[in-house]
Amino acid sequence: MLNRVRSAVAHLVSSGGTPPSRPKSPDLPKATSAPPAAAPEAPRSPPARAGAGSGAPARVVEARASFSRPTFLQLSPGGLRRADDHAGRAVQSPPDTGRRLPWSTGYAEVINAGKSRHNEDQACCEVVYVEGRRSIMGVPRDPSRGQGLCFYYWGLFDGHAGGGAAEMASRLLHRHIREQLKDLVEILQDPSPPPLCLPSTPGTPGSSDPSHLDEQMARERRGHQVEGGCCALVVVYLLGKVYVANAGDSRAIIVRNGEIIPMSREFTPETERQRLQLLGFLKPELLGGEFTHLEFPRRVQPKELGQRMLYRDQNMTGWAYKKIELEDLRFPLVCGEGKKARVMATIGVTRGLGDHNLKVCSSNLPIKPFLSCFPEVRVYDLTQYEHCPDDVLVLGTDGLWDVTSDCEVAATVDRVLSAYEPNDPSRYTALAQALVLGARGTPRDRGWRLPNNKLGSGDDISVFVIPLGGPGSYS
């Protein structure tokens, strides 16, 4: 059953419902460089792409859509203006009115330091009730098995090249998860072994296509110019288990009694090099004669034709030598290291939603075939461990993790939570704020700086802190 639900959550996070019409968003800026032709001439080094993970500030395009933030922040017009202020970068959290997010979840966010016009992160936190379908293949639902079930849902969506994809995902994804779970309500409530196969349910959105939301974004893009893409980090709590699904470079960790338990991994051109190279090898037409799927330690020079150089391909973790040929002068499919690594010299993440219009600069070569909308799902069983109020699940977009290590997050968890009474529900919001402030830094003459004088995060930062024990009940 655990593996079935794990697979279902992976399917759900890469799916979605049918959205209403959206206002127009800005056109997606293309890559600012073109790869060199496969000819023996001096290779050209492309400048940084103004997009996800780019080291250079993006070219600002005026957004036609109005600026919006998560509804649970309850921002007034004045608060919305403060949230959109790049100079002040005020940290935003839900108001302390006694009406808290589910499980007393803490949340905080801050806008970037000028990387994009608006905050392109979005967040969602919901308690969702699922009622089983009235019948499956004509067999009426058994009312004795209960009316339905609830799941808890948290989502962070880190947008790039515009906030349209992130906003759409934050509005729709949990609704489609609910729709998909309607077919599983009775099965999950039944203690007997699950059926080997589920019957098809005609008319169910996304039931026949695991990338329904991603395809919906493509249709929305064509009809209403909702451009860009987003990374997705989603948590679903259902029947005693926490499912963490990640597609992109956001991250999640559990801090339990001081121990750090990773609950996701980042999907970047470096971590997915072999998958990308394999696709380029199997479908060379996707490279357009402009790129090579092979990787070299540095750009190959025309004068090195005929010489032997270290290389690796989709099957290799180490390096070997090969004779340099004319095709090896093409620009590499995966280039750069660390945060500067790019796919086709353009984008720094390899999984997420959207990016249907993304092309290489001065070319009609699409990058979307190399970008996957399928997440990795990890499962944590809450019933297997007795949690205390200081045990938390921390979700953060890459604005947090670019400048903060897992150990630093764990130290902040201990420092902040120890300053509050265990039954104080505001402690988790205080922790989220401390994490955001610690990554943002303070303004100085040379930008936002951390206490060690290193640069703070200039990206949008969004953080959820979900308590795994303490004031809430998991029933």
Short mmCIF file of C-alpha atoms in Angstrom, two decimals:
data_model
loop_
_atom_site.label_atom_id
_atom_site.label_comp_id
_atom_site.label_asym_id
_atom_site.label_seq_id
_atom_site.Cartn_x
_atom_site.Cartn_y
_atom_site.Cartn_z
CA MET A 1 0.00 0.00 0.00
CA LEU A 2 2.85 2.38 0.84
CA ASN A 3 4.39 1.99 -2.62
CA ARG A 4 0.99 2.47 -4.27
CA VAL A 5 0.36 5.72 -2.46
CA ARG A 6 3.95 6.86 -3.12
CA SER A 7 3.39 6.31 -6.85
CA ALA A 8 0.01 8.02 -6.66
CA VAL A 9 1.51 11.12 -5.05
CA ALA A 10 4.23 11.28 -7.71
CA HIS A 11 1.48 11.09 -10.32
CA LEU A 12 -0.59 13.72 -8.57
CA VAL A 13 2.14 16.31 -8.19
CA SER A 14 2.81 16.13 -11.92
CA SER A 15 -0.92 16.55 -12.65
CA GLY A 16 -3.48 19.29 -12.30
CA GLY A 17 -7.01 20.49 -12.98
CA THR A 18 -8.45 22.84 -15.56
CA PRO A 19 -7.76 26.44 -14.56
CA PRO A 20 -9.88 29.47 -15.27
CA SER A 21 -8.60 32.08 -17.69
CA ARG A 22 -5.61 34.05 -16.47
CA PRO A 23 -4.49 37.59 -17.22
CA LYS A 24 -1.62 37.99 -19.59
CA SER A 25 1.91 37.63 -18.28
CA PRO A 26 5.12 38.94 -19.80
CA ASP A 27 6.75 37.17 -22.70
CA LEU A 28 9.55 34.85 -21.66
CA PRO A 29 12.99 36.32 -22.37
CA LYS A 30 15.10 33.95 -24.42
CA ALA A 31 18.65 32.95 -23.70
CA THR A 32 21.07 35.81 -24.22
CA SER A 33 23.61 33.75 -26.10
CA ALA A 34 23.78 31.34 -28.98
CA PRO A 35 26.02 28.27 -29.14
CA PRO A 36 28.74 28.23 -31.76
CA ALA A 37 28.32 26.37 -35.01
CA ALA A 38 30.17 23.11 -35.45
CA ALA A 39 33.08 24.62 -37.35
CA PRO A 40 36.77 25.00 -36.50
CA GLU A 41 36.60 28.53 -35.18
CA ALA A 42 37.25 30.05 -31.80
CA PRO A 43 34.46 28.90 -29.42
CA ARG A 44 32.19 31.54 -27.98
CA SER A 45 31.31 31.61 -24.30
CA PRO A 46 27.68 32.59 -23.82
CA PRO A 47 26.75 35.14 -21.19
CA ALA A 48 24.49 34.05 -18.35
CA ARG A 49 20.90 33.31 -19.27
CA ALA A 50 18.30 35.53 -17.63
CA GLY A 51 16.23 32.72 -16.17
CA ALA A 52 16.11 30.10 -13.46
CA GLY A 53 19.35 29.88 -11.55
CA SER A 54 21.07 32.56 -13.61
CA GLY A 55 24.00 34.27 -12.03
CA ALA A 56 23.18 37.58 -13.71
CA PRO A 57 20.11 39.72 -13.00
CA ALA A 58 17.23 38.97 -15.33
CA ARG A 59 16.18 41.52 -17.92
CA VAL A 60 13.06 43.01 -16.36
CA VAL A 61 9.90 42.78 -18.41
CA GLU A 62 6.88 44.70 -17.16
CA ALA A 63 4.22 42.26 -16.00
CA ARG A 64 0.67 42.76 -17.22
CA ALA A 65 -0.80 40.61 -14.47
CA SER A 66 -1.33 42.17 -11.06
CA PHE A 67 1.10 41.29 -8.30
CA SER A 68 -0.32 38.72 -5.90
CA ARG A 69 0.82 36.92 -2.78
CA PRO A 70 -0.57 33.83 -0.96
CA THR A 71 -4.06 34.54 0.33
CA PHE A 72 -3.24 33.27 3.84
CA LEU A 73 -0.92 36.27 4.30
CA GLN A 74 -4.07 38.48 4.32
CA LEU A 75 -2.11 41.46 3.00
CA SER A 76 -3.80 44.85 2.80
CA PRO A 77 -3.04 47.08 -0.22
CA GLY A 78 -0.35 48.76 1.88
CA GLY A 79 1.05 45.40 2.95
CA LEU A 80 1.10 44.28 -0.67
CA ARG A 81 3.18 47.32 -1.58
CA ARG A 82 5.62 46.59 1.25
CA ALA A 83 5.88 42.96 0.12
CA ASP A 84 6.79 44.22 -3.37
CA ASP A 85 9.53 46.60 -2.18
CA HIS A 86 12.97 45.45 -3.30
CA ALA A 87 14.76 48.10 -1.25
CA GLY A 88 13.20 47.31 2.14
CA ARG A 89 12.73 43.54 1.61
CA ALA A 90 10.34 43.28 4.56
CA VAL A 91 9.67 39.73 5.75
CA GLN A 92 6.02 38.71 5.36
CA SER A 93 4.17 36.22 7.59
CA PRO A 94 0.50 35.45 8.33
CA PRO A 95 -0.96 37.87 10.89
CA ASP A 96 -1.05 36.68 14.50
CA THR A 97 -4.83 36.87 14.88
CA GLY A 98 -5.38 33.49 16.51
CA ARG A 99 -6.45 31.95 13.21
CA ARG A 100 -3.42 29.90 12.27
CA LEU A 101 -2.39 27.71 9.41
CA PRO A 102 -3.05 23.96 9.81
CA TRP A 103 -0.84 22.31 12.47
CA SER A 104 0.22 25.82 13.57
CA THR A 105 2.49 25.82 10.52
CA GLY A 106 4.96 28.69 10.35
CA TYR A 107 5.52 30.63 7.14
CA ALA A 108 7.69 33.55 6.07
CA GLU A 109 8.80 35.02 2.76
CA VAL A 110 10.75 37.94 1.34
CA ILE A 111 11.10 39.39 -2.15
CA ASN A 112 14.35 39.29 -4.10
CA ALA A 113 16.87 42.13 -4.23
CA GLY A 114 16.03 43.13 -7.80
CA LYS A 115 16.51 39.85 -9.67
CA SER A 116 12.94 40.09 -11.03
CA ARG A 117 10.25 42.76 -10.87
CA HIS A 118 7.99 40.80 -8.50
CA ASN A 119 8.30 37.91 -6.06
CA GLU A 120 7.98 34.87 -8.33
CA ASP A 121 7.57 32.37 -5.46
CA GLN A 122 4.08 31.22 -4.51
CA ALA A 123 2.82 29.12 -1.59
CA CYS A 124 -0.30 27.20 -0.64
CA CYS A 125 -1.45 25.54 2.61
CA GLU A 126 -4.79 23.74 2.73
CA VAL A 127 -6.88 21.14 4.55
CA VAL A 128 -8.71 19.26 1.81
CA TYR A 129 -11.72 16.98 2.25
CA VAL A 130 -12.12 14.14 -0.25
CA GLU A 131 -15.44 12.41 -0.76
CA GLY A 132 -15.42 9.09 -2.58
CA ARG A 133 -17.11 8.78 -5.92
CA ARG A 134 -20.69 7.55 -5.80
CA SER A 135 -19.87 4.49 -7.85
CA ILE A 136 -17.03 2.74 -9.59
CA MET A 137 -17.92 0.91 -12.81
CA GLY A 138 -21.59 1.03 -11.86
CA VAL A 139 -21.15 -0.43 -8.36
CA PRO A 140 -22.66 1.95 -5.76
CA ARG A 141 -20.33 3.24 -3.05
CA ASP A 142 -20.69 1.48 0.30
CA PRO A 143 -21.86 4.15 2.80
CA SER A 144 -20.77 1.97 5.74
CA ARG A 145 -17.13 2.69 4.93
CA GLY A 146 -17.38 6.35 5.83
CA GLN A 147 -18.07 9.53 3.92
CA GLY A 148 -14.55 10.52 2.98
CA LEU A 149 -11.15 11.53 4.29
CA CYS A 150 -8.99 14.62 4.73
CA PHE A 151 -5.45 15.34 3.69
CA TYR A 152 -3.20 18.22 4.65
CA TYR A 153 -1.31 19.99 1.91
CA TRP A 154 1.62 22.40 1.72
CA GLY A 155 3.18 23.62 -1.53
CA LEU A 156 6.07 25.92 -2.49
CA PHE A 157 6.36 26.94 -6.14
CA ASP A 158 9.50 28.79 -7.22
CA GLY A 159 8.78 30.59 -10.48
CA HIS A 160 11.26 31.73 -13.09
CA ALA A 161 10.92 34.03 -16.12
CA GLY A 162 7.61 35.19 -14.66
CA GLY A 163 5.27 34.18 -11.87
CA GLY A 164 2.40 32.81 -13.95
CA ALA A 165 3.28 29.13 -13.73
CA ALA A 166 3.91 29.30 -9.98
CA GLU A 167 0.61 31.06 -9.35
CA MET A 168 -1.32 28.58 -11.48
CA ALA A 169 0.26 25.62 -9.70
CA SER A 170 -0.52 27.11 -6.27
CA ARG A 171 -4.19 27.51 -7.24
CA LEU A 172 -4.78 24.18 -8.91
CA LEU A 173 -2.56 21.36 -7.75
CA HIS A 174 -4.29 20.48 -4.47
CA ARG A 175 -7.67 20.53 -6.22
CA HIS A 176 -6.54 17.93 -8.69
CA ILE A 177 -5.02 15.80 -5.94
CA ARG A 178 -8.45 15.81 -4.34
CA GLU A 179 -10.05 14.78 -7.62
CA GLN A 180 -7.60 11.92 -8.10
CA LEU A 181 -8.04 10.65 -4.53
CA LYS A 182 -11.79 10.29 -5.00
CA ASP A 183 -11.15 6.92 -6.63
CA LEU A 184 -9.02 5.80 -3.66
CA VAL A 185 -11.19 6.78 -0.67
CA GLU A 186 -12.83 3.37 -0.17
CA ILE A 187 -9.59 1.53 -0.92
CA LEU A 188 -7.67 3.54 1.67
CA GLN A 189 -10.43 2.98 4.24
CA ASP A 190 -10.52 -0.77 3.57
CA PRO A 191 -8.06 -2.83 5.70
CA SER A 192 -7.95 -5.59 3.09
CA PRO A 193 -5.20 -5.66 0.44
CA PRO A 194 -5.68 -3.09 -2.34
CA PRO A 195 -6.86 -4.20 -5.80
CA LEU A 196 -4.22 -4.96 -8.37
CA CYS A 197 -5.72 -2.53 -10.90
CA LEU A 198 -8.02 0.47 -10.65
CA PRO A 199 -10.83 0.86 -13.19
CA SER A 200 -10.63 3.87 -15.46
CA THR A 201 -12.95 6.75 -14.66
CA PRO A 202 -13.91 8.57 -17.87
CA GLY A 203 -14.01 12.32 -17.57
CA THR A 204 -11.68 12.57 -14.59
CA PRO A 205 -9.22 15.44 -15.24
CA GLY A 206 -5.73 14.07 -15.67
CA SER A 207 -6.77 10.46 -15.14
CA SER A 208 -5.21 9.37 -18.43
CA ASP A 209 -2.27 11.81 -18.52
CA PRO A 210 0.28 12.05 -15.70
CA SER A 211 1.45 15.47 -16.93
CA HIS A 212 -2.00 17.06 -17.16
CA LEU A 213 -1.15 20.27 -15.29
CA ASP A 214 2.00 20.73 -17.35
CA GLU A 215 0.01 20.34 -20.56
CA GLN A 216 -2.64 22.67 -19.18
CA MET A 217 0.08 25.27 -18.74
CA ALA A 218 0.98 24.81 -22.40
CA ARG A 219 -2.62 25.50 -23.41
CA GLU A 220 -2.83 28.46 -21.04
CA ARG A 221 0.39 29.82 -22.51
CA ARG A 222 -0.98 29.70 -26.03
CA GLY A 223 -4.32 31.21 -25.07
CA HIS A 224 -3.39 33.74 -22.41
CA GLN A 225 0.40 34.15 -22.54
CA VAL A 226 1.10 32.65 -19.13
CA GLU A 227 4.82 32.21 -19.60
CA GLY A 228 7.73 30.89 -17.60
CA GLY A 229 7.93 27.86 -15.37
CA CYS A 230 8.27 26.87 -11.75
CA CYS A 231 9.88 24.34 -9.46
CA ALA A 232 7.43 22.48 -7.21
CA LEU A 233 7.95 21.22 -3.65
CA VAL A 234 4.80 19.67 -2.19
CA VAL A 235 3.99 17.92 1.11
CA VAL A 236 0.88 15.79 1.59
CA TYR A 237 -0.05 14.31 4.97
CA LEU A 238 -2.44 11.39 4.60
CA LEU A 239 -3.34 8.63 7.06
CA GLY A 240 -0.26 8.90 9.25
CA LYS A 241 2.34 9.40 6.53
CA VAL A 242 4.03 12.49 5.11
CA TYR A 243 4.73 12.45 1.37
CA VAL A 244 7.31 14.94 0.12
CA ALA A 245 7.38 15.42 -3.66
CA ASN A 246 10.05 17.58 -5.27
CA ALA A 247 10.59 18.69 -8.87
CA GLY A 248 13.29 21.36 -9.01
CA ASP A 249 15.90 22.87 -6.71
CA SER A 250 13.80 23.66 -3.64
CA ARG A 251 14.55 21.43 -0.65
CA ALA A 252 13.01 19.87 2.45
CA ILE A 253 14.61 18.48 5.60
CA ILE A 254 13.30 17.07 8.87
CA VAL A 255 15.04 18.18 12.06
CA ARG A 256 14.22 15.57 14.70
CA ASN A 257 15.90 15.69 18.09
CA GLY A 258 18.81 17.51 16.46
CA GLU A 259 19.14 14.90 13.70
CA ILE A 260 18.87 16.03 10.08
CA ILE A 261 16.84 13.83 7.73
CA PRO A 262 16.92 14.93 4.06
CA MET A 263 13.47 14.64 2.46
CA SER A 264 14.36 15.73 -1.07
CA ARG A 265 17.24 16.28 -3.43
CA GLU A 266 17.87 19.02 -5.96
CA PHE A 267 17.36 18.42 -9.68
CA THR A 268 19.93 20.47 -11.56
CA PRO A 269 22.03 20.00 -14.72
CA GLU A 270 24.79 18.55 -12.53
CA THR A 271 22.65 16.06 -10.60
CA GLU A 272 20.79 14.94 -13.75
CA ARG A 273 23.69 15.05 -16.18
CA GLN A 274 23.38 11.39 -17.17
CA ARG A 275 19.62 11.58 -17.78
CA LEU A 276 20.07 14.64 -20.00
CA GLN A 277 22.98 13.13 -21.90
CA LEU A 278 21.09 9.87 -22.43
CA LEU A 279 18.16 11.74 -23.96
CA GLY A 280 20.54 13.69 -26.21
CA PHE A 281 22.20 10.43 -27.26
CA LEU A 282 18.91 8.64 -27.99
CA LYS A 283 17.31 11.63 -29.77
CA PRO A 284 20.12 13.63 -31.39
CA GLU A 285 17.55 15.64 -33.34
CA LEU A 286 16.75 17.45 -30.06
CA LEU A 287 20.29 18.87 -30.14
CA GLY A 288 19.64 20.50 -33.52
CA GLY A 289 23.20 20.08 -34.73
CA GLU A 290 24.14 22.89 -32.31
CA PHE A 291 25.00 20.89 -29.18
CA THR A 292 26.87 17.74 -28.23
CA HIS A 293 25.66 15.37 -25.53
CA LEU A 294 29.29 14.67 -24.52
CA GLU A 295 30.98 16.48 -21.64
CA PHE A 296 34.57 17.69 -21.58
CA PRO A 297 36.48 19.26 -18.67
CA ARG A 298 36.51 22.54 -20.63
CA ARG A 299 35.50 23.87 -24.03
CA VAL A 300 37.26 22.12 -26.86
CA GLN A 301 39.43 24.43 -29.02
CA PRO A 302 39.66 24.09 -32.83
CA LYS A 303 43.41 23.68 -32.57
CA GLU A 304 42.83 20.49 -30.55
CA LEU A 305 41.17 18.62 -33.43
CA GLY A 306 42.76 15.18 -33.68
CA GLN A 307 44.17 15.28 -30.16
CA ARG A 308 42.93 13.10 -27.30
CA MET A 309 41.03 14.75 -24.44
CA LEU A 310 39.20 13.61 -21.33
CA TYR A 311 35.44 13.21 -21.77
CA ARG A 312 32.42 11.41 -20.35
CA ASP A 313 29.02 10.42 -21.69
CA GLN A 314 25.69 9.21 -20.35
CA ASN A 315 27.12 5.87 -19.21
CA MET A 316 30.13 7.20 -17.33
CA THR A 317 30.70 8.52 -13.84
CA GLY A 318 34.45 8.75 -14.37
CA TRP A 319 36.45 10.08 -17.30
CA ALA A 320 38.18 8.53 -20.33
CA TYR A 321 40.09 9.81 -23.39
CA LYS A 322 38.72 10.25 -26.90
CA LYS A 323 40.02 11.71 -30.14
CA ILE A 324 38.58 15.17 -30.73
CA GLU A 325 36.42 15.36 -33.84
CA LEU A 326 34.62 18.21 -35.57
CA GLU A 327 31.32 17.46 -33.77
CA ASP A 328 33.03 17.89 -30.41
CA LEU A 329 33.42 21.63 -31.09
CA ARG A 330 29.67 22.05 -30.62
CA PHE A 331 28.43 23.64 -27.43
CA PRO A 332 27.92 21.08 -24.62
CA LEU A 333 24.38 20.13 -23.68
CA VAL A 334 25.34 20.52 -20.00
CA CYS A 335 27.85 23.24 -19.22
CA GLY A 336 29.11 25.00 -16.10
CA GLU A 337 29.46 23.87 -12.52
CA GLY A 338 27.42 24.30 -9.34
CA LYS A 339 24.82 27.06 -9.46
CA LYS A 340 26.25 28.16 -12.82
CA ALA A 341 25.47 24.85 -14.54
CA ARG A 342 23.00 25.21 -17.41
CA VAL A 343 21.05 23.07 -19.85
CA MET A 344 21.73 24.37 -23.37
CA ALA A 345 23.36 27.46 -21.80
CA THR A 346 19.91 28.56 -20.68
CA ILE A 347 18.27 27.11 -17.56
CA GLY A 348 19.65 25.95 -14.23
CA VAL A 349 16.92 23.49 -13.17
CA THR A 350 15.90 20.26 -14.88
CA ARG A 351 12.50 19.48 -13.34
CA GLY A 352 9.39 21.55 -12.79
CA LEU A 353 6.25 22.76 -14.52
CA GLY A 354 5.86 25.05 -17.52
CA ASP A 355 8.74 26.41 -19.65
CA HIS A 356 6.91 25.38 -22.83
CA ASN A 357 8.08 28.46 -24.73
CA LEU A 358 11.70 28.27 -23.63
CA LYS A 359 14.13 28.22 -26.55
CA VAL A 360 17.83 28.72 -27.13
CA CYS A 361 18.69 32.30 -28.07
CA SER A 362 18.75 33.04 -31.81
CA SER A 363 17.31 29.60 -32.42
CA ASN A 364 13.97 27.79 -32.53
CA LEU A 365 15.50 24.88 -30.64
CA PRO A 366 13.16 24.03 -27.71
CA ILE A 367 14.57 23.13 -24.30
CA LYS A 368 11.35 21.66 -22.88
CA PRO A 369 12.08 18.05 -23.99
CA PHE A 370 14.97 17.96 -21.51
CA LEU A 371 12.88 19.28 -18.59
CA SER A 372 10.84 16.74 -16.63
CA CYS A 373 7.61 17.51 -14.76
CA PHE A 374 7.81 14.29 -12.71
CA PRO A 375 8.86 14.65 -9.06
CA GLU A 376 10.76 12.39 -6.74
CA VAL A 377 8.62 11.34 -3.76
CA ARG A 378 9.93 10.42 -0.31
CA VAL A 379 7.76 9.07 2.51
CA TYR A 380 8.06 9.63 6.25
CA ASP A 381 5.88 7.58 8.61
CA LEU A 382 4.87 9.77 11.56
CA THR A 383 3.54 6.77 13.48
CA GLN A 384 6.99 5.17 13.75
CA TYR A 385 8.47 7.81 16.02
CA GLU A 386 7.29 9.71 19.08
CA HIS A 387 7.80 13.36 18.14
CA CYS A 388 8.28 16.31 20.44
CA PRO A 389 7.19 19.91 19.76
CA ASP A 390 10.70 20.78 18.53
CA ASP A 391 10.64 18.25 15.67
CA VAL A 392 9.90 20.06 12.41
CA LEU A 393 9.81 19.65 8.66
CA VAL A 394 11.41 22.67 6.96
CA LEU A 395 10.55 23.49 3.34
CA GLY A 396 12.45 26.20 1.51
CA THR A 397 12.94 27.54 -1.99
CA ASP A 398 16.50 27.78 -3.24
CA GLY A 399 16.76 31.34 -1.93
CA LEU A 400 17.17 29.78 1.52
CA TRP A 401 19.47 26.91 0.62
CA ASP A 402 21.83 28.93 -1.60
CA VAL A 403 23.34 30.53 1.51
CA THR A 404 22.22 28.26 4.37
CA SER A 405 23.39 24.71 5.08
CA ASP A 406 21.32 21.93 6.65
CA CYS A 407 23.41 22.21 9.83
CA GLU A 408 22.80 25.97 10.03
CA VAL A 409 19.06 25.39 9.67
CA ALA A 410 19.15 22.80 12.45
CA ALA A 411 21.07 25.20 14.69
CA THR A 412 18.47 27.92 14.05
CA VAL A 413 15.69 25.45 14.85
CA ASP A 414 17.27 24.70 18.23
CA ARG A 415 18.04 28.34 19.03
CA VAL A 416 14.62 29.78 18.16
CA LEU A 417 12.35 27.03 19.47
CA SER A 418 14.20 26.83 22.78
CA ALA A 419 13.30 30.49 23.39
CA TYR A 420 9.53 29.70 23.34
CA GLU A 421 7.27 27.58 25.48
CA PRO A 422 6.56 24.22 23.80
CA ASN A 423 2.82 24.95 23.64
CA ASP A 424 3.23 28.42 22.08
CA PRO A 425 1.91 28.07 18.50
CA SER A 426 3.63 31.27 17.35
CA ARG A 427 7.07 29.63 17.77
CA TYR A 428 6.95 28.08 14.29
CA THR A 429 6.23 31.40 12.56
CA ALA A 430 9.09 32.93 14.54
CA LEU A 431 11.34 30.12 13.32
CA ALA A 432 10.30 30.65 9.68
CA GLN A 433 11.01 34.37 10.03
CA ALA A 434 14.43 33.70 11.58
CA LEU A 435 15.36 31.39 8.70
CA VAL A 436 14.32 33.96 6.09
CA LEU A 437 16.10 36.81 7.90
CA GLY A 438 19.23 34.71 8.29
CA ALA A 439 19.35 33.99 4.56
CA ARG A 440 18.43 37.52 3.47
CA GLY A 441 21.04 39.31 5.60
CA THR A 442 21.11 43.03 6.32
CA PRO A 443 21.57 45.93 3.87
CA ARG A 444 25.07 47.40 3.64
CA ASP A 445 26.97 49.54 1.19
CA ARG A 446 27.75 46.55 -1.00
CA GLY A 447 24.40 44.79 -0.93
CA TRP A 448 22.68 42.44 1.50
CA ARG A 449 25.26 40.82 3.75
CA LEU A 450 25.37 37.99 6.27
CA PRO A 451 27.08 38.39 9.69
CA ASN A 452 30.28 36.90 8.19
CA ASN A 453 30.14 39.64 5.51
CA LYS A 454 29.37 37.12 2.76
CA LEU A 455 26.60 38.01 0.34
CA GLY A 456 23.12 37.10 1.55
CA SER A 457 20.53 35.62 -0.77
CA GLY A 458 19.36 38.05 -3.45
CA ASP A 459 16.67 35.61 -4.56
CA ASP A 460 13.06 35.28 -3.44
CA ILE A 461 12.98 33.28 -0.20
CA SER A 462 9.95 31.28 1.00
CA VAL A 463 9.91 28.95 4.01
CA PHE A 464 7.34 26.65 5.61
CA VAL A 465 8.01 25.19 9.10
CA ILE A 466 5.68 22.23 9.80
CA PRO A 467 5.69 20.86 13.35
CA LEU A 468 5.72 17.07 13.49
CA GLY A 469 4.68 16.89 17.12
CA GLY A 470 3.36 19.19 19.80
CA PRO A 471 0.14 21.19 19.87
CA GLY A 472 -1.59 19.49 16.93
CA SER A 473 -3.27 16.12 16.60
CA TYR A 474 -2.69 13.89 13.59
CA SER A 475 -6.08 12.24 13.63
#
